[in-house]
Amino acid sequence: MGNIEKRTEEEGTKEVKAEEVEMNQRMTERVRWIDTQTYWYLMQLLNLSTDEAEKKFPWDAGILREVFEGALTVLEKHGYKVCAPYICMPEIGRQYRCTLSECGCESCSCQDEFMEKERLLSNIEDTAAMNGLKIMDGDSDSIIVRNSKADMDFEIHVSQLAG
């Protein structure tokens, strides 16, 4: 079994339980920097000094995320790509760090290792579950699913091709 997921027995069926994936230091610093700059921008719009902002406009991560998401929408509409690190936390499947194929950036200054395989496996697990297949087992490279109607098990294997 891979170190990304842990399997547990619940009500006679196996369910995928993902270990918590964390952002690395550079990803965390980028998110913190974006939040700080967004807060500063909002302070300027409200014409507040630092002291006034502490009293009249306390830090609210929800507001900061909303402003950031709005800015992303505008920038993407005009063809800009923004590095906005995150951890994907699907309801089922594996957790993984954002990948270049999702954000559309050409390169990343925040990550040393991309979790593209985990992203693919998570999407496959989600799709299999939505289509009535049971996730029976798996490891860092594969998933075993059961088609109960046909009483058959299948292994889905993901590996990177050379080149």
PDB file of C-alpha atoms in Angstrom:
ATOM      1  CA  MET A   1       0.000   0.000   0.000  1.00  0.00           C
ATOM      2  CA  GLY A   2       1.155   3.508  -0.769  1.00  0.00           C
ATOM      3  CA  ASN A   3       1.777   6.051   1.916  1.00  0.00           C
ATOM      4  CA  ILE A   4      -0.820   8.459   0.502  1.00  0.00           C
ATOM      5  CA  GLU A   5      -3.854   6.380   1.374  1.00  0.00           C
ATOM      6  CA  LYS A   6      -4.852   4.213   4.297  1.00  0.00           C
ATOM      7  CA  ARG A   7      -7.562   1.631   3.978  1.00  0.00           C
ATOM      8  CA  THR A   8     -10.025   0.853   6.755  1.00  0.00           C
ATOM      9  CA  GLU A   9     -12.812  -1.664   7.092  1.00  0.00           C
ATOM     10  CA  GLU A  10     -16.244  -0.064   7.640  1.00  0.00           C
ATOM     11  CA  GLU A  11     -19.598  -1.866   7.594  1.00  0.00           C
ATOM     12  CA  GLY A  12     -18.144  -4.813   5.714  1.00  0.00           C
ATOM     13  CA  THR A  13     -16.860  -2.742   2.770  1.00  0.00           C
ATOM     14  CA  LYS A  14     -13.545  -1.057   2.194  1.00  0.00           C
ATOM     15  CA  GLU A  15     -13.446   2.684   1.820  1.00  0.00           C
ATOM     16  CA  VAL A  16     -10.511   4.862   0.860  1.00  0.00           C
ATOM     17  CA  LYS A  17      -9.211   6.988   3.729  1.00  0.00           C
ATOM     18  CA  ALA A  18      -6.601   9.469   2.612  1.00  0.00           C
ATOM     19  CA  GLU A  19      -3.828  10.670   4.851  1.00  0.00           C
ATOM     20  CA  GLU A  20      -3.704  14.420   5.106  1.00  0.00           C
ATOM     21  CA  VAL A  21      -1.574  15.924   2.360  1.00  0.00           C
ATOM     22  CA  GLU A  22       0.045  19.204   3.322  1.00  0.00           C
ATOM     23  CA  MET A  23       1.375  22.143   1.391  1.00  0.00           C
ATOM     24  CA  ASN A  24       5.120  22.485   1.405  1.00  0.00           C
ATOM     25  CA  GLN A  25       6.780  25.596   2.848  1.00  0.00           C
ATOM     26  CA  ARG A  26       6.896  27.521  -0.456  1.00  0.00           C
ATOM     27  CA  MET A  27       3.208  26.817  -1.138  1.00  0.00           C
ATOM     28  CA  THR A  28       2.275  27.971   2.373  1.00  0.00           C
ATOM     29  CA  GLU A  29       4.386  31.127   2.014  1.00  0.00           C
ATOM     30  CA  ARG A  30       2.722  31.934  -1.335  1.00  0.00           C
ATOM     31  CA  VAL A  31      -0.783  31.550   0.111  1.00  0.00           C
ATOM     32  CA  ARG A  32       0.159  33.653   3.151  1.00  0.00           C
ATOM     33  CA  TRP A  33       1.663  36.346   0.893  1.00  0.00           C
ATOM     34  CA  ILE A  34      -1.455  36.444  -1.315  1.00  0.00           C
ATOM     35  CA  ASP A  35      -3.728  36.724   1.737  1.00  0.00           C
ATOM     36  CA  THR A  36      -1.601  39.488   3.270  1.00  0.00           C
ATOM     37  CA  GLN A  37      -1.512  41.493   0.038  1.00  0.00           C
ATOM     38  CA  THR A  38      -5.252  41.021  -0.475  1.00  0.00           C
ATOM     39  CA  TYR A  39      -5.915  42.296   3.053  1.00  0.00           C
ATOM     40  CA  TRP A  40      -3.623  45.290   2.435  1.00  0.00           C
ATOM     41  CA  TYR A  41      -5.459  46.055  -0.817  1.00  0.00           C
ATOM     42  CA  LEU A  42      -8.832  45.961   0.961  1.00  0.00           C
ATOM     43  CA  MET A  43      -7.483  48.237   3.714  1.00  0.00           C
ATOM     44  CA  GLN A  44      -6.523  50.746   1.016  1.00  0.00           C
ATOM     45  CA  LEU A  45      -9.959  50.537  -0.603  1.00  0.00           C
ATOM     46  CA  LEU A  46     -11.541  51.183   2.800  1.00  0.00           C
ATOM     47  CA  ASN A  47      -9.017  53.969   3.460  1.00  0.00           C
ATOM     48  CA  LEU A  48      -7.984  52.431   6.788  1.00  0.00           C
ATOM     49  CA  SER A  49      -4.666  52.653   8.591  1.00  0.00           C
ATOM     50  CA  THR A  50      -3.246  49.489  10.109  1.00  0.00           C
ATOM     51  CA  ASP A  51      -4.533  50.457  13.565  1.00  0.00           C
ATOM     52  CA  GLU A  52      -7.992  51.332  12.230  1.00  0.00           C
ATOM     53  CA  ALA A  53      -8.181  48.101  10.253  1.00  0.00           C
ATOM     54  CA  GLU A  54      -7.585  46.005  13.379  1.00  0.00           C
ATOM     55  CA  LYS A  55     -10.711  47.568  14.926  1.00  0.00           C
ATOM     56  CA  LYS A  56     -13.000  48.258  11.967  1.00  0.00           C
ATOM     57  CA  PHE A  57     -11.989  45.534   9.504  1.00  0.00           C
ATOM     58  CA  PRO A  58     -10.672  42.450  11.317  1.00  0.00           C
ATOM     59  CA  TRP A  59      -8.928  39.742   9.300  1.00  0.00           C
ATOM     60  CA  ASP A  60     -11.548  37.456   7.729  1.00  0.00           C
ATOM     61  CA  ALA A  61     -10.235  34.578   5.629  1.00  0.00           C
ATOM     62  CA  GLY A  62     -13.642  34.169   3.980  1.00  0.00           C
ATOM     63  CA  ILE A  63     -13.589  37.728   2.656  1.00  0.00           C
ATOM     64  CA  LEU A  64      -9.987  37.350   1.501  1.00  0.00           C
ATOM     65  CA  ARG A  65     -10.803  34.122  -0.395  1.00  0.00           C
ATOM     66  CA  GLU A  66     -13.859  35.735  -1.999  1.00  0.00           C
ATOM     67  CA  VAL A  67     -11.830  38.718  -3.231  1.00  0.00           C
ATOM     68  CA  PHE A  68      -9.057  36.409  -4.419  1.00  0.00           C
ATOM     69  CA  GLU A  69     -11.505  34.176  -6.333  1.00  0.00           C
ATOM     70  CA  GLY A  70     -13.008  37.249  -7.986  1.00  0.00           C
ATOM     71  CA  ALA A  71      -9.560  38.472  -9.011  1.00  0.00           C
ATOM     72  CA  LEU A  72      -8.745  35.004 -10.416  1.00  0.00           C
ATOM     73  CA  THR A  73     -11.898  35.086 -12.523  1.00  0.00           C
ATOM     74  CA  VAL A  74     -10.994  38.475 -14.003  1.00  0.00           C
ATOM     75  CA  LEU A  75      -7.382  37.503 -14.692  1.00  0.00           C
ATOM     76  CA  GLU A  76      -8.330  34.161 -16.258  1.00  0.00           C
ATOM     77  CA  LYS A  77     -10.926  35.906 -18.446  1.00  0.00           C
ATOM     78  CA  HIS A  78      -8.080  38.025 -19.829  1.00  0.00           C
ATOM     79  CA  GLY A  79      -5.811  35.030 -20.414  1.00  0.00           C
ATOM     80  CA  TYR A  80      -3.577  35.232 -17.337  1.00  0.00           C
ATOM     81  CA  LYS A  81      -2.566  32.160 -15.330  1.00  0.00           C
ATOM     82  CA  VAL A  82      -2.236  32.539 -11.574  1.00  0.00           C
ATOM     83  CA  CYS A  83      -0.293  30.298  -9.223  1.00  0.00           C
ATOM     84  CA  ALA A  84      -2.754  29.690  -6.389  1.00  0.00           C
ATOM     85  CA  PRO A  85      -1.522  26.673  -4.378  1.00  0.00           C
ATOM     86  CA  TYR A  86      -4.103  24.370  -2.843  1.00  0.00           C
ATOM     87  CA  ILE A  87      -4.767  20.830  -1.693  1.00  0.00           C
ATOM     88  CA  CYS A  88      -7.527  19.007  -3.526  1.00  0.00           C
ATOM     89  CA  MET A  89      -9.780  17.311  -1.003  1.00  0.00           C
ATOM     90  CA  PRO A  90     -12.337  15.214  -2.887  1.00  0.00           C
ATOM     91  CA  GLU A  91     -15.155  13.579  -0.932  1.00  0.00           C
ATOM     92  CA  ILE A  92     -13.790  10.206  -1.954  1.00  0.00           C
ATOM     93  CA  GLY A  93     -10.372   9.371  -3.276  1.00  0.00           C
ATOM     94  CA  ARG A  94      -6.897  10.656  -2.573  1.00  0.00           C
ATOM     95  CA  GLN A  95      -5.832  14.109  -1.500  1.00  0.00           C
ATOM     96  CA  TYR A  96      -3.181  15.748  -3.641  1.00  0.00           C
ATOM     97  CA  ARG A  97      -1.390  19.035  -4.172  1.00  0.00           C
ATOM     98  CA  CYS A  98      -2.465  21.158  -7.130  1.00  0.00           C
ATOM     99  CA  THR A  99      -0.853  20.114 -10.387  1.00  0.00           C
ATOM    100  CA  LEU A 100       0.283  21.965 -13.495  1.00  0.00           C
ATOM    101  CA  SER A 101      -2.428  20.277 -15.557  1.00  0.00           C
ATOM    102  CA  GLU A 102      -5.077  21.873 -13.318  1.00  0.00           C
ATOM    103  CA  CYS A 103      -3.726  25.393 -12.889  1.00  0.00           C
ATOM    104  CA  GLY A 104      -2.503  25.748 -16.451  1.00  0.00           C
ATOM    105  CA  CYS A 105       0.803  27.351 -15.456  1.00  0.00           C
ATOM    106  CA  GLU A 106       3.822  26.453 -17.563  1.00  0.00           C
ATOM    107  CA  SER A 107       6.046  25.978 -14.525  1.00  0.00           C
ATOM    108  CA  CYS A 108       5.769  26.167 -10.761  1.00  0.00           C
ATOM    109  CA  SER A 109       8.053  27.890  -8.294  1.00  0.00           C
ATOM    110  CA  CYS A 110       6.162  26.467  -5.298  1.00  0.00           C
ATOM    111  CA  GLN A 111       6.522  22.712  -5.663  1.00  0.00           C
ATOM    112  CA  ASP A 112       9.412  20.296  -5.839  1.00  0.00           C
ATOM    113  CA  GLU A 113       7.287  17.256  -6.604  1.00  0.00           C
ATOM    114  CA  PHE A 114       4.009  17.124  -8.484  1.00  0.00           C
ATOM    115  CA  MET A 115       1.325  14.661  -7.528  1.00  0.00           C
ATOM    116  CA  GLU A 116      -0.044  14.123 -11.022  1.00  0.00           C
ATOM    117  CA  LYS A 117      -0.418  10.368 -10.577  1.00  0.00           C
ATOM    118  CA  GLU A 118      -2.391  10.909  -7.351  1.00  0.00           C
ATOM    119  CA  ARG A 119      -4.621  13.436  -9.162  1.00  0.00           C
ATOM    120  CA  LEU A 120      -5.351  10.923 -11.909  1.00  0.00           C
ATOM    121  CA  LEU A 121      -6.030   8.099  -9.447  1.00  0.00           C
ATOM    122  CA  SER A 122      -8.321  10.361  -7.399  1.00  0.00           C
ATOM    123  CA  ASN A 123     -10.316  11.307 -10.507  1.00  0.00           C
ATOM    124  CA  ILE A 124     -10.580   7.640 -11.507  1.00  0.00           C
ATOM    125  CA  GLU A 125     -11.760   6.693  -7.989  1.00  0.00           C
ATOM    126  CA  ASP A 126     -14.369   9.467  -8.041  1.00  0.00           C
ATOM    127  CA  THR A 127     -15.641   8.431 -11.467  1.00  0.00           C
ATOM    128  CA  ALA A 128     -15.736   4.739 -10.551  1.00  0.00           C
ATOM    129  CA  ALA A 129     -17.720   5.451  -7.375  1.00  0.00           C
ATOM    130  CA  MET A 130     -20.175   7.733  -9.227  1.00  0.00           C
ATOM    131  CA  ASN A 131     -20.783   4.892 -11.685  1.00  0.00           C
ATOM    132  CA  GLY A 132     -21.602   2.333  -9.009  1.00  0.00           C
ATOM    133  CA  LEU A 133     -18.247   0.582  -8.804  1.00  0.00           C
ATOM    134  CA  LYS A 134     -16.826  -0.215  -5.373  1.00  0.00           C
ATOM    135  CA  ILE A 135     -13.242   0.718  -4.609  1.00  0.00           C
ATOM    136  CA  MET A 136     -11.874  -2.502  -3.125  1.00  0.00           C
ATOM    137  CA  ASP A 137      -8.168  -1.817  -2.689  1.00  0.00           C
ATOM    138  CA  GLY A 138      -5.181  -0.208  -4.315  1.00  0.00           C
ATOM    139  CA  ASP A 139      -1.776   1.249  -3.820  1.00  0.00           C
ATOM    140  CA  SER A 140       0.232   4.194  -5.105  1.00  0.00           C
ATOM    141  CA  ASP A 141      -0.016   2.968  -8.725  1.00  0.00           C
ATOM    142  CA  SER A 142      -3.340   1.170  -9.027  1.00  0.00           C
ATOM    143  CA  ILE A 143      -6.930   0.826  -7.925  1.00  0.00           C
ATOM    144  CA  ILE A 144      -8.962  -2.371  -7.676  1.00  0.00           C
ATOM    145  CA  VAL A 145     -12.649  -1.864  -8.367  1.00  0.00           C
ATOM    146  CA  ARG A 146     -15.582  -4.268  -8.224  1.00  0.00           C
ATOM    147  CA  ASN A 147     -18.499  -4.313 -10.604  1.00  0.00           C
ATOM    148  CA  SER A 148     -21.111  -5.963  -8.374  1.00  0.00           C
ATOM    149  CA  LYS A 149     -23.633  -6.393 -11.203  1.00  0.00           C
ATOM    150  CA  ALA A 150     -21.156  -8.447 -13.241  1.00  0.00           C
ATOM    151  CA  ASP A 151     -19.494  -9.923 -10.113  1.00  0.00           C
ATOM    152  CA  MET A 152     -16.083  -8.973 -11.536  1.00  0.00           C
ATOM    153  CA  ASP A 153     -13.040  -7.158 -10.177  1.00  0.00           C
ATOM    154  CA  PHE A 154     -10.783  -4.926 -12.268  1.00  0.00           C
ATOM    155  CA  GLU A 155      -7.386  -3.377 -11.655  1.00  0.00           C
ATOM    156  CA  ILE A 156      -6.744   0.095 -13.024  1.00  0.00           C
ATOM    157  CA  HIS A 157      -3.048   0.841 -13.265  1.00  0.00           C
ATOM    158  CA  VAL A 158      -1.523   4.299 -13.742  1.00  0.00           C
ATOM    159  CA  SER A 159       2.126   4.739 -14.667  1.00  0.00           C
ATOM    160  CA  GLN A 160       4.049   7.552 -16.287  1.00  0.00           C
ATOM    161  CA  LEU A 161       5.273   6.908 -19.818  1.00  0.00           C
ATOM    162  CA  ALA A 162       8.838   7.703 -20.744  1.00  0.00           C
ATOM    163  CA  GLY A 163       9.437  10.910 -22.621  1.00  0.00           C
TER     164      GLY A 163
END
